[in-house]
mmCIF file of C-alpha atoms in Angstrom:
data_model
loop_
_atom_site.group_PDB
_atom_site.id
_atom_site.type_symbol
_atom_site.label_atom_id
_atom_site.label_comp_id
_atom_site.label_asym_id
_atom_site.label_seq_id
_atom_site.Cartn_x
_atom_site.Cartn_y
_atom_site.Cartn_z
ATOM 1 C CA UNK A 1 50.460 -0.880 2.310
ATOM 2 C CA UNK A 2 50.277 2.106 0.187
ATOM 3 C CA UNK A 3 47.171 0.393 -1.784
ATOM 4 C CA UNK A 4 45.481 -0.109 1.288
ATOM 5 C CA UNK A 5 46.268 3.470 2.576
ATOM 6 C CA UNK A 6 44.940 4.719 -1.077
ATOM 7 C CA UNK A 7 41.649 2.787 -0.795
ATOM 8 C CA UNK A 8 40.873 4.155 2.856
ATOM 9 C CA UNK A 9 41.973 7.599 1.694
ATOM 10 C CA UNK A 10 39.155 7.007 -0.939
ATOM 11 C CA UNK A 11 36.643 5.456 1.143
ATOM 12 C CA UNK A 12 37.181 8.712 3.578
ATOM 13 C CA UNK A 13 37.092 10.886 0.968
ATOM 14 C CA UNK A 14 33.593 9.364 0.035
ATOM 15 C CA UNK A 15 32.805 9.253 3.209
ATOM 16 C CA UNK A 16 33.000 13.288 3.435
ATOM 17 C CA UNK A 17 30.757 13.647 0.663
ATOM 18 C CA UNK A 18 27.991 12.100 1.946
ATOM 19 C CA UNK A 19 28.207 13.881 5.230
ATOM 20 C CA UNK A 20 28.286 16.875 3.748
ATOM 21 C CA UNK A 21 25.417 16.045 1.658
ATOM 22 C CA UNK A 22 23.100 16.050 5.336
ATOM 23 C CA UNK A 23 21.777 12.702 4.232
ATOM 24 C CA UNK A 24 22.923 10.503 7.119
ATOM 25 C CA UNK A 25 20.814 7.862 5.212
ATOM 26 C CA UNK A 26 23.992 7.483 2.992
ATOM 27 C CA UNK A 27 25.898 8.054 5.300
ATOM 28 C CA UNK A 28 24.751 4.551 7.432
ATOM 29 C CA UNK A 29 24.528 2.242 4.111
ATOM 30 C CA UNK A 30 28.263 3.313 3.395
ATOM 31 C CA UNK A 31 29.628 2.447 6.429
ATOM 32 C CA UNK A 32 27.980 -0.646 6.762
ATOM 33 C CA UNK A 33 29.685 -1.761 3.423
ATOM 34 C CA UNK A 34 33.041 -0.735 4.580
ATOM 35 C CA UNK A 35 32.055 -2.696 7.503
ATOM 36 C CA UNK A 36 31.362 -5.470 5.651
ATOM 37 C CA UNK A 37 33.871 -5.737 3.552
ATOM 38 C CA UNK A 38 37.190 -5.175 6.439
ATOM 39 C CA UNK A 39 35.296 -7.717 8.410
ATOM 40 C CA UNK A 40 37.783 -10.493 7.668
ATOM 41 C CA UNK A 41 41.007 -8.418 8.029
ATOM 42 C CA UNK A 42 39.871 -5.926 10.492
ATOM 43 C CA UNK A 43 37.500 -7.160 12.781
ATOM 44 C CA UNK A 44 37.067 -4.865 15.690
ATOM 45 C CA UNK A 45 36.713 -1.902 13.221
ATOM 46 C CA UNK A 46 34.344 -3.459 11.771
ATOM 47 C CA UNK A 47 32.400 -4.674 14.475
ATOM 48 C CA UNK A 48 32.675 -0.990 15.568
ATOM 49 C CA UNK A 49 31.166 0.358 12.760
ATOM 50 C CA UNK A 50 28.059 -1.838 12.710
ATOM 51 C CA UNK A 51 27.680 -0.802 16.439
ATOM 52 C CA UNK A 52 27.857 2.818 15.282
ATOM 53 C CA UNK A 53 25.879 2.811 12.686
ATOM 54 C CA UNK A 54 22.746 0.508 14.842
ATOM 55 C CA UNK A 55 22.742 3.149 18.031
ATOM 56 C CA UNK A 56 22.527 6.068 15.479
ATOM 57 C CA UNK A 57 19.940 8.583 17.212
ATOM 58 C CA UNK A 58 18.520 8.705 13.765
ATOM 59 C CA UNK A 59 16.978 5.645 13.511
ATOM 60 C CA UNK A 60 15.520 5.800 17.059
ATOM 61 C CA UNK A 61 12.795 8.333 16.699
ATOM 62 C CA UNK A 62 11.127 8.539 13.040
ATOM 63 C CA UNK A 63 9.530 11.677 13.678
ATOM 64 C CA UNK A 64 12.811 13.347 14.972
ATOM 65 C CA UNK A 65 13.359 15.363 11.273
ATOM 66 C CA UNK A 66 9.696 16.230 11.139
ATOM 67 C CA UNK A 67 10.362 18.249 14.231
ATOM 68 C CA UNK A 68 12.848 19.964 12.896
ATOM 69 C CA UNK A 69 11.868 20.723 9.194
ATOM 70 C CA UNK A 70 9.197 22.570 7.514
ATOM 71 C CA UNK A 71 6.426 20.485 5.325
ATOM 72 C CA UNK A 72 7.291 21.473 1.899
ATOM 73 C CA UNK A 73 4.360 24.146 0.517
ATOM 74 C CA UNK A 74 3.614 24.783 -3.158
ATOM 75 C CA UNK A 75 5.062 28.373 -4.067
ATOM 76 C CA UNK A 76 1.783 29.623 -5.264
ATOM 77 C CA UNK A 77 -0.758 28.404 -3.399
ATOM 78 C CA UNK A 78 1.052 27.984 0.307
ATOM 79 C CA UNK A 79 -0.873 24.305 0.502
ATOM 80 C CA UNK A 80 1.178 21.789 2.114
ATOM 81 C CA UNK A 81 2.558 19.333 -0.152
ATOM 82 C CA UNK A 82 2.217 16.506 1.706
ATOM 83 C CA UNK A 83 -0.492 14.726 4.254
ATOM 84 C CA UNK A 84 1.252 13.224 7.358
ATOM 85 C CA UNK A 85 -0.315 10.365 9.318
ATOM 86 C CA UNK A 86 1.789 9.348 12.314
ATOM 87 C CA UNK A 87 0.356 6.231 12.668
ATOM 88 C CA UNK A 88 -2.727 5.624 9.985
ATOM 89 C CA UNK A 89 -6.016 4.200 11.018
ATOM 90 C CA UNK A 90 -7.220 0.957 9.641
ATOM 91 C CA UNK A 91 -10.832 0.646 9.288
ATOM 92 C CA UNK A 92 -10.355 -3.115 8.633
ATOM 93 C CA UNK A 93 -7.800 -5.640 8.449
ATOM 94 C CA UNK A 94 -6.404 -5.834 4.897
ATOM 95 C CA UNK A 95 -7.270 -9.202 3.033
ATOM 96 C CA UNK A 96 -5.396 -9.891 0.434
ATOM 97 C CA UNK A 97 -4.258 -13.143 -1.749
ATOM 98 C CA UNK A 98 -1.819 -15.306 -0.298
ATOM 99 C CA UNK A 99 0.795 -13.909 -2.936
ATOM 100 C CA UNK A 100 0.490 -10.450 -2.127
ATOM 101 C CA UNK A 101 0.349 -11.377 1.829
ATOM 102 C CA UNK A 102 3.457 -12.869 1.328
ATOM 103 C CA UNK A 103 4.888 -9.818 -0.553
ATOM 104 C CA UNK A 104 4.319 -7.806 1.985
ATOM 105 C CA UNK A 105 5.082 -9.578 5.324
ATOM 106 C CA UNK A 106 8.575 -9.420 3.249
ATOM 107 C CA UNK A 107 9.013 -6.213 2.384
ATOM 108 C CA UNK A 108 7.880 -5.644 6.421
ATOM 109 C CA UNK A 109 10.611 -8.301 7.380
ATOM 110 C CA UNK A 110 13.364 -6.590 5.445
ATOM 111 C CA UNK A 111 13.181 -3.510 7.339
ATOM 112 C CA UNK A 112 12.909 -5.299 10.287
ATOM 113 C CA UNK A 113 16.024 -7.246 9.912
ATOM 114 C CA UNK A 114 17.917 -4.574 8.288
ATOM 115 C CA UNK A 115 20.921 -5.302 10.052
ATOM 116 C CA UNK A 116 21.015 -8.671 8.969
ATOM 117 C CA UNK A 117 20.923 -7.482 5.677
ATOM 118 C CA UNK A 118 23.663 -5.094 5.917
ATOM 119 C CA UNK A 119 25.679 -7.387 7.365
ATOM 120 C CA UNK A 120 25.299 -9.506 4.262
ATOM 121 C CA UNK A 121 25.934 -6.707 1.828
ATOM 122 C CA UNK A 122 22.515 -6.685 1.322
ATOM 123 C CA UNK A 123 20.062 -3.670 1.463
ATOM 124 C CA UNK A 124 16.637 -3.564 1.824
ATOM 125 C CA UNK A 125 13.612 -2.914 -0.921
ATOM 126 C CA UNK A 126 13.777 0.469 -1.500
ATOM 127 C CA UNK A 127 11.095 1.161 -4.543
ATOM 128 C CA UNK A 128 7.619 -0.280 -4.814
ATOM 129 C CA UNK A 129 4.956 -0.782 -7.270
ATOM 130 C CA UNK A 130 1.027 -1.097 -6.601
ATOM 131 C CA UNK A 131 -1.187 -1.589 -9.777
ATOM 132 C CA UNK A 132 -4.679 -2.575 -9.772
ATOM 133 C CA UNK A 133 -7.927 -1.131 -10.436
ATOM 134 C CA UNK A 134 -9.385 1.714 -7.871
ATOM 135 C CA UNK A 135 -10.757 0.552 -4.588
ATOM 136 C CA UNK A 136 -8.637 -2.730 -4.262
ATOM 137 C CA UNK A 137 -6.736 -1.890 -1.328
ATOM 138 C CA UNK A 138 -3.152 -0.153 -2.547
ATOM 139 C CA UNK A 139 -3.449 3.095 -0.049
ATOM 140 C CA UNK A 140 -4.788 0.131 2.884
ATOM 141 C CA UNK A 141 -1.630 -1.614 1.944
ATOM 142 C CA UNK A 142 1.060 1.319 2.779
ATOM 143 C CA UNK A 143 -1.015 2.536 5.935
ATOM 144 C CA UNK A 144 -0.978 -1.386 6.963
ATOM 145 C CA UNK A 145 3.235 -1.526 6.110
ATOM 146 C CA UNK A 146 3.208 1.929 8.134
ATOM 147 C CA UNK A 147 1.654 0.932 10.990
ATOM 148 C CA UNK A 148 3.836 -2.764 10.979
ATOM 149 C CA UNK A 149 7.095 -0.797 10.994
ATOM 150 C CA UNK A 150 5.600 1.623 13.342
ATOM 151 C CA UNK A 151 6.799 4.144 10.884
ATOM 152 C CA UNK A 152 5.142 7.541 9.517
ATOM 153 C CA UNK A 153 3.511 7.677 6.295
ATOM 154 C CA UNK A 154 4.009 10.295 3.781
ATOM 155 C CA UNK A 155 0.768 10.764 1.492
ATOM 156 C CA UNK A 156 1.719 12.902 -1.711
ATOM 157 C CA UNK A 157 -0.953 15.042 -2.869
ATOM 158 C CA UNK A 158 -0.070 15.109 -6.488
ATOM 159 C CA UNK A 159 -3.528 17.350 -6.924
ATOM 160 C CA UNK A 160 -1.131 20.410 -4.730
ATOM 161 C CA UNK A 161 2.279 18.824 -7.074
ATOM 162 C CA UNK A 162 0.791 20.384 -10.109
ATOM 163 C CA UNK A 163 1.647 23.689 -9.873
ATOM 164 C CA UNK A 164 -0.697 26.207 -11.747
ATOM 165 C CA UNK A 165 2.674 27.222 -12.911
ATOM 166 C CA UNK A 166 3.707 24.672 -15.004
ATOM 167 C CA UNK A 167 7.658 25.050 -14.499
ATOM 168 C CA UNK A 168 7.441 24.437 -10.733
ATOM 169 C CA UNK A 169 5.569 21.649 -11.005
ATOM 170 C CA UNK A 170 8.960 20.090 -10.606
ATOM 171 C CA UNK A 171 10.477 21.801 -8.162
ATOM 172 C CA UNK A 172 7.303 20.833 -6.250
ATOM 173 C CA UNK A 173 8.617 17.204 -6.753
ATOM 174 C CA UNK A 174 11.667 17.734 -5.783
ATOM 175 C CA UNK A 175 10.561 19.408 -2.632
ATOM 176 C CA UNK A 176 8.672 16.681 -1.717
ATOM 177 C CA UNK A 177 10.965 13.637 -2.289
ATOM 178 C CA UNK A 178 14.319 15.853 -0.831
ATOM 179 C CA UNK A 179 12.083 16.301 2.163
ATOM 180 C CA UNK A 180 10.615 12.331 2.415
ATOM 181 C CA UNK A 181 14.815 11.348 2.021
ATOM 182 C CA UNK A 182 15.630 12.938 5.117
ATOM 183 C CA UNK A 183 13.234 10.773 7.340
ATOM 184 C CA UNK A 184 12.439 7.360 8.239
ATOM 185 C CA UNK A 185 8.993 7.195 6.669
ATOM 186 C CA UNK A 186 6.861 5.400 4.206
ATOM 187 C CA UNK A 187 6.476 7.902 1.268
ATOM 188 C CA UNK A 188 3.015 6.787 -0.760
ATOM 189 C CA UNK A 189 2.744 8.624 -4.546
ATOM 190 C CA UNK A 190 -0.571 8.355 -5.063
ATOM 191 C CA UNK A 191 -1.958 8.063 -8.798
ATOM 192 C CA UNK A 192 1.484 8.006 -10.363
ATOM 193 C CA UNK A 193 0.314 8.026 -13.729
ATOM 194 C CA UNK A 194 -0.817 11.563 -13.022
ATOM 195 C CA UNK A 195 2.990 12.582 -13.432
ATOM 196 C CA UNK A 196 4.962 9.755 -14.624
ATOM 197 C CA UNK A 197 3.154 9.527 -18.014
ATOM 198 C CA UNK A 198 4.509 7.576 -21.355
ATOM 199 C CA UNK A 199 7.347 10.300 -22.745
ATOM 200 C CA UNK A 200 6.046 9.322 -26.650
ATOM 201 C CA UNK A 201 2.134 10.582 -25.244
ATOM 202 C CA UNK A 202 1.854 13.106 -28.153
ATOM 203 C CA UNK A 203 -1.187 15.002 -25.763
ATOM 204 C CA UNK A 204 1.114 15.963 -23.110
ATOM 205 C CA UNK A 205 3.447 19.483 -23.697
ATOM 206 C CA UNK A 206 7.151 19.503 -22.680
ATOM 207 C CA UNK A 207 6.923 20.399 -18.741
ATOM 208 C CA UNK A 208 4.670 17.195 -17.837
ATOM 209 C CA UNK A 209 7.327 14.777 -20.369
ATOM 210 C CA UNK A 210 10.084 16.521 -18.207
ATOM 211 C CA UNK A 211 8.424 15.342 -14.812
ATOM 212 C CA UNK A 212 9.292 11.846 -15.907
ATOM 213 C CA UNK A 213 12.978 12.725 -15.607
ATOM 214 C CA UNK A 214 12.605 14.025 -12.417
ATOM 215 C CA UNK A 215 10.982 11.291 -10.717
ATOM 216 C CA UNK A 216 13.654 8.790 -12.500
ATOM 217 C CA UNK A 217 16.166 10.947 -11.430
ATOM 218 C CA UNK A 218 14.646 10.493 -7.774
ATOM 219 C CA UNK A 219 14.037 7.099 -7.902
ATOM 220 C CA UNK A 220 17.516 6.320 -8.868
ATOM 221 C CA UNK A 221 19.106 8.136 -5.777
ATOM 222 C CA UNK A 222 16.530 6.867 -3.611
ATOM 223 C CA UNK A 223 17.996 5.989 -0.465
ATOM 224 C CA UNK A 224 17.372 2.669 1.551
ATOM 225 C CA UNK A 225 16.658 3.725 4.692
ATOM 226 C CA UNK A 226 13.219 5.007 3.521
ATOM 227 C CA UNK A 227 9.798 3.180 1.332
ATOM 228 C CA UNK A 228 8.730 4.687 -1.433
ATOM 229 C CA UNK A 229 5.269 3.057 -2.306
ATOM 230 C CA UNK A 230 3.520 4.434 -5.657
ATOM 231 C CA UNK A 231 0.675 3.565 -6.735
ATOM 232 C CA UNK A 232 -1.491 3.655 -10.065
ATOM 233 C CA UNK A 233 -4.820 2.765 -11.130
ATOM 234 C CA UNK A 234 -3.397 3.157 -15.228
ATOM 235 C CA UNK A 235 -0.316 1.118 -15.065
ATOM 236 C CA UNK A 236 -0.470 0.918 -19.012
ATOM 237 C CA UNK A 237 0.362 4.825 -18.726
ATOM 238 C CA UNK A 238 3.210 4.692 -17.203
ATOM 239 C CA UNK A 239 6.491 5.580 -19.112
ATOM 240 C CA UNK A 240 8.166 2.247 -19.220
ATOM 241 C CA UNK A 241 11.514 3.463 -17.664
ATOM 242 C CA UNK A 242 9.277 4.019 -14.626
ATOM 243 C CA UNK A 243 9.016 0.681 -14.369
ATOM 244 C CA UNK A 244 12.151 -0.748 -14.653
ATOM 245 C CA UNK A 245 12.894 1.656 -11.749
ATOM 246 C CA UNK A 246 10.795 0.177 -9.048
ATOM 247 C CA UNK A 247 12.449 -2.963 -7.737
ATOM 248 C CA UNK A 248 8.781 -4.660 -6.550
ATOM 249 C CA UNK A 249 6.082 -4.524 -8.321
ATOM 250 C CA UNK A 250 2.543 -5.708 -6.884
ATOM 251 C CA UNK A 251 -0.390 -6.023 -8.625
ATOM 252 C CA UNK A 252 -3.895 -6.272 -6.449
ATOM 253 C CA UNK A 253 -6.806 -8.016 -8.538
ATOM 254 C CA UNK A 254 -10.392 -7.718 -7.689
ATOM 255 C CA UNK A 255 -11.149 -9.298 -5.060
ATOM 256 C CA UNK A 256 -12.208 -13.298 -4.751
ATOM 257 C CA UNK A 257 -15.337 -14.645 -3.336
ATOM 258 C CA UNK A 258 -12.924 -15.965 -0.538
ATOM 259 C CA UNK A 259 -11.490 -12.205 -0.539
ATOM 260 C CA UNK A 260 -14.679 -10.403 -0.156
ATOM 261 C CA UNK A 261 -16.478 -13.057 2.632
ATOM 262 C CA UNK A 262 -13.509 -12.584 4.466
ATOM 263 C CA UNK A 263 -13.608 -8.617 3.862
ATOM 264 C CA UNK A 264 -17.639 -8.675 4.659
ATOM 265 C CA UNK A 265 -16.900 -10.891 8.011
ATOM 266 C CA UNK A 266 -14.685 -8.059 9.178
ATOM 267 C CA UNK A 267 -16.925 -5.370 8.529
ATOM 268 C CA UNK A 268 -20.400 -6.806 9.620
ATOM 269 C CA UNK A 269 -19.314 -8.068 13.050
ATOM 270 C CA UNK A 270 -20.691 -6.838 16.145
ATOM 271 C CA UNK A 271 -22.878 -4.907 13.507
ATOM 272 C CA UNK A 272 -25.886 -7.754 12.634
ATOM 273 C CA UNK A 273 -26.593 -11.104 14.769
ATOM 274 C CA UNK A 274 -25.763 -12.974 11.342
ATOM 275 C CA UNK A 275 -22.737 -11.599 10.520
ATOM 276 C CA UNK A 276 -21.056 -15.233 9.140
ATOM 277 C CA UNK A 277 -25.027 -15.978 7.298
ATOM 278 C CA UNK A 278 -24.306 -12.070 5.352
ATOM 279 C CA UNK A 279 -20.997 -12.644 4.668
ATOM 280 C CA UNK A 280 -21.704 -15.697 3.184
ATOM 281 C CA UNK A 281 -24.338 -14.599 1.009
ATOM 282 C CA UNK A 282 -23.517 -11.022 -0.166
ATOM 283 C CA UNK A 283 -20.287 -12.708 -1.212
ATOM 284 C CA UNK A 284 -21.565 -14.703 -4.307
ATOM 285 C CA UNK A 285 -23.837 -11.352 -5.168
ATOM 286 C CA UNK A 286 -21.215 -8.745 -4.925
ATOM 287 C CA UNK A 287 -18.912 -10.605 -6.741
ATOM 288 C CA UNK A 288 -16.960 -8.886 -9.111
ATOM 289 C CA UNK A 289 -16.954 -5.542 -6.794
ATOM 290 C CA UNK A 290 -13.938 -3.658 -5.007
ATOM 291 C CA UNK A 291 -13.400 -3.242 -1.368
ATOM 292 C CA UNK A 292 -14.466 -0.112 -1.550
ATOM 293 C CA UNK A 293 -17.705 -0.227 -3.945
ATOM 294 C CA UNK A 294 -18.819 -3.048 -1.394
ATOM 295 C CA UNK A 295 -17.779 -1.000 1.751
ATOM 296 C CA UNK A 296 -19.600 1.677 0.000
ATOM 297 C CA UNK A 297 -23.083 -0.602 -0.092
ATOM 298 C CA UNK A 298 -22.766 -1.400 3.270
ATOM 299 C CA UNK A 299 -22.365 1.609 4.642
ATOM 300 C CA UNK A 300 -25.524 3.234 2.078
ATOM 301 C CA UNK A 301 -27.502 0.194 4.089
ATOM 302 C CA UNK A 302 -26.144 0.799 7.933
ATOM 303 C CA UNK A 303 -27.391 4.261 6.871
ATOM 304 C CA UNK A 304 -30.417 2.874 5.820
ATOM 305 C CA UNK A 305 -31.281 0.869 8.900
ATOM 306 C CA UNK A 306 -30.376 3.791 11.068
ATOM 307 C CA UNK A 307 -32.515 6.454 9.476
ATOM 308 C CA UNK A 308 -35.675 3.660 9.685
ATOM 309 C CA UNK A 309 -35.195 2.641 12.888
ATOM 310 C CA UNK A 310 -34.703 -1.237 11.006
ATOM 311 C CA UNK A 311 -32.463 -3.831 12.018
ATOM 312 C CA UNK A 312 -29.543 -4.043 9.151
ATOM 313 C CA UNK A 313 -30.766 -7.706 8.053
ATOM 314 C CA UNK A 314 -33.074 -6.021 6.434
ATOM 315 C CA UNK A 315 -31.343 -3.239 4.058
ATOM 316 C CA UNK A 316 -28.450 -6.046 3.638
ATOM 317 C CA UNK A 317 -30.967 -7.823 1.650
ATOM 318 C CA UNK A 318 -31.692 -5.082 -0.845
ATOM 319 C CA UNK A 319 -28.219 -5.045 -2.170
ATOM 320 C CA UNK A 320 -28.297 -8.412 -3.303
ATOM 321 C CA UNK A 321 -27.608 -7.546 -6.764
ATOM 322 C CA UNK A 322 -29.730 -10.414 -8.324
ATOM 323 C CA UNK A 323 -29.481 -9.141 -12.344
ATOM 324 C CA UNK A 324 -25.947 -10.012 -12.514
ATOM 325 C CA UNK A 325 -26.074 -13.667 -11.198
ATOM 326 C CA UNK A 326 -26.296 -16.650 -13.309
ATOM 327 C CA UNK A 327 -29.197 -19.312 -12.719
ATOM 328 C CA UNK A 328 -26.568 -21.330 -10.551
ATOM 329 C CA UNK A 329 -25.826 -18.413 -8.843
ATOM 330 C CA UNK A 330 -28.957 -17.508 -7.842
ATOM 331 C CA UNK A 331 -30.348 -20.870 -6.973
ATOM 332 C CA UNK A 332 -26.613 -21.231 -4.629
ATOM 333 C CA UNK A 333 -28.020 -17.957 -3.132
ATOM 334 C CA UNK A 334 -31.566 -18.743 -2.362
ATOM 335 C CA UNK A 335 -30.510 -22.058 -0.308
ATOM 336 C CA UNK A 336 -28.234 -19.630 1.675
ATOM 337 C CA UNK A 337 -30.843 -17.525 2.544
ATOM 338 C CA UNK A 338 -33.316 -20.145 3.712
ATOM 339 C CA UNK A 339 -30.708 -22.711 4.983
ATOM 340 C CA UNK A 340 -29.297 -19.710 7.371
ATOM 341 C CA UNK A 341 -32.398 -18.952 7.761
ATOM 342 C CA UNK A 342 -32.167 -15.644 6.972
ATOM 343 C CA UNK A 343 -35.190 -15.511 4.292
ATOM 344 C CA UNK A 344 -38.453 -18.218 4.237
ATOM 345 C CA UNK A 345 -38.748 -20.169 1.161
ATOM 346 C CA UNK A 346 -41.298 -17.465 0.088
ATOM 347 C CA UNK A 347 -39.493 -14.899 0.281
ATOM 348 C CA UNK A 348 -35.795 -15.992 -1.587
ATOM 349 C CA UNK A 349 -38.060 -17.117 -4.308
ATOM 350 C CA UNK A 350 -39.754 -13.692 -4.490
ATOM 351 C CA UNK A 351 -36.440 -12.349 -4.539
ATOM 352 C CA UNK A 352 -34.437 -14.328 -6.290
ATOM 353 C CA UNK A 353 -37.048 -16.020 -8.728
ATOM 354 C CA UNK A 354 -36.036 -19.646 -7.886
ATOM 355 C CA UNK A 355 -38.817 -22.105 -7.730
ATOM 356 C CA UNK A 356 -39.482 -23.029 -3.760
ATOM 357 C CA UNK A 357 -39.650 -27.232 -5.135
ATOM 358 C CA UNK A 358 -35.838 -26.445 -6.874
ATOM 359 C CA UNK A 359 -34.762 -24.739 -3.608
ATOM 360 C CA UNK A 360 -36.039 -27.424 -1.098
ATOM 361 C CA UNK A 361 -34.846 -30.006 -3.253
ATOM 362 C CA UNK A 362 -31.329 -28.481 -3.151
ATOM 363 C CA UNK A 363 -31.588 -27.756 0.863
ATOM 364 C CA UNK A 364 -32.052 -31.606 1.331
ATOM 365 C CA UNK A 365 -29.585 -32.970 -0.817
ATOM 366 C CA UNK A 366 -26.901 -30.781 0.605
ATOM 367 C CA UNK A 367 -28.142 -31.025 4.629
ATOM 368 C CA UNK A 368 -28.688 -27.782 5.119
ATOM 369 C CA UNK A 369 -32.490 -27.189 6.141
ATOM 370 C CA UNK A 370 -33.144 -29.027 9.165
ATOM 371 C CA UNK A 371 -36.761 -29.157 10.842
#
């Protein structure tokens, strides 16, 4: 009896800590491991606690502490800290490889189920990793897990971080992440590398090496009630104790032929009578592109068309970018065009320089030109 009374006394005592702490994030993942663990000896306690703990008012309304607290502003300058969208806008659907899909239907499953993780002694992924080159779809990818868990996200504007002062470039940090732990929110760091340098980068003075032990320090006492999503375009800056302190990392490759048909079918329809026929095609030529370069080409030709009173077949055809494709390549993209009937004969050889005999000889040994 008296070890039982001298564990609760300890739990309690914990208990009080974290309350007066204000971060009732704590406060819920504590008592749903006391739960957990008196659930064999004291079972309507425990039961009691995880009905506690799942009506909390706190989890009901993610917006509720934004209400109530100040945006964090840099010292110097007044900006605000950090860019709030309540419920991001997604231009497009996110495509992604079936690994990363996967990745993150799980990480939006997990916060889902929470309870069911809880009750397993279990919490969810708290820290997460995007790497990959610029424009592959890492910022998409928190505003998509945003709007799936119907939850705020938190953009950090690391640009505002850095202080002009260097010694509150820190305390900017701080603000920011104190402030992200006392809501339910995604929290996205942006260009991580832009703090969270290599400590053994000779280049960089003493304040920027000491960010690194900031954000460790923050990462380690991240709580699990929030997502905190950074995300890099230099992962090979990164200090490597940053990386041991995310518990998911996902890297996003350029984009597949598969990836980008899929990506071009999204944003071409309703937009040109031939949207599957573009798709199609552009996809072999702007191989090798990001989501956003090729967003960025198609948006230079909707432009285009606009200002020239021309239909957007037209402008789509003069970003075909023909000097990078191999002789297989091009002769796979002049039977497009003609089989789809989106160029003559005559005019995919002008373009592509593929002999009309070689492309009609192709088009009926595959079925696709029909009379």
């Amino acid at each position: 009896m008296d070890d039982k009374n001298d564990t609760m006394k300890e739990h309690f005592s914990h208990l009080a800590r974290l309350a007066l702490t204000g971060r009732n994030q704590d406060v819920h993942t504590f008592l749903y491991r006391i739960a957990k663990k008196i659930k064999s000896t004291e079972p309507k306690l425990s039961q009691d606690l995880f009905n506690l703990v799942r009506e909390a008012p706190t989890r009901s309304t993610p917006l509720r502490r934004h209400t109530e607290t100040a945006i964090p502003v840099d010292t110097d300058s007044r900006f605000q800290l950090l860019r709030i969208e309540t419920r991001p806008e997604l231009p497009h659907d996110p495509v992604y490889p079936e690994a990363i899909r996967t990745t993150m239907n799980r990480l939006v499953e997990e916060r889902k189920r929470v309870t069911n993780l809880f009750e397993a002694g279990l919490e969810p992924t708290r820290t997460v990793l995007f790497t990959g080159p610029p424009g592959v779809g890492k910022t998409l990818a928190a505003r998509w897990i945003s709007r799936q868990l119907d939850k705020p996200l938190l953009i950090l504007d690391l640009s505002a971080v850095m202080s002009s002062y260097l010694g509150r470039t820190g305390s900017n940090l701080r603000q920011v992440l104190d402030y992200a732990k006392t809501m339910d929110c995604i929290l996205l760091l942006d260009e991580l590398d832009a703090i969270a340098k290599r400590r053994d980068d000779t280049g960089e003075i003493g304040e920027l090496k000491r960010l690194v032990t900031v954000l460790l320090q923050q990462l380690d006492d991240w709580p699990s009630t929030s997502l905190l999503i950074a995300a890099t375009n230099h992962s090979t800056l990164l200090d490597p104790a940053v990386w041991r302190r995310f518990e998911q990392n996902i890297d996003f490759p350029l984009p597949t032929r598969d990836a980008i048909n899929a990506f071009l079918a999204s944003t071409l329809e309703g937009k040109t009578s031939k949207t599957s026929e573009w798709s199609n095609i552009l996809s072999i030529s702007l191989a090798g592109k990001s989501f956003s370069e090729i967003e960025k080409d198609i948006n230079a030709a909707r432009r285009a068309a606009a200002i020239n009173g021309e239909l957007l077949d037209n402008q789509l055809s003069d970003i075909l970018n023909i000097s990078n494709l191999s002789k297989d390549e091009r002769i796979r993209l002049a039977v497009n065009l003609v089989g789809s009937k989106v160029l003559s004969q005559r005019q995919a050889h002008e373009l592509t320089g593929v002999a009309r005999e070689t492309i009609r000889k192709r088009l009926s040994s595959t079925n696709l030109f029909k009379n």
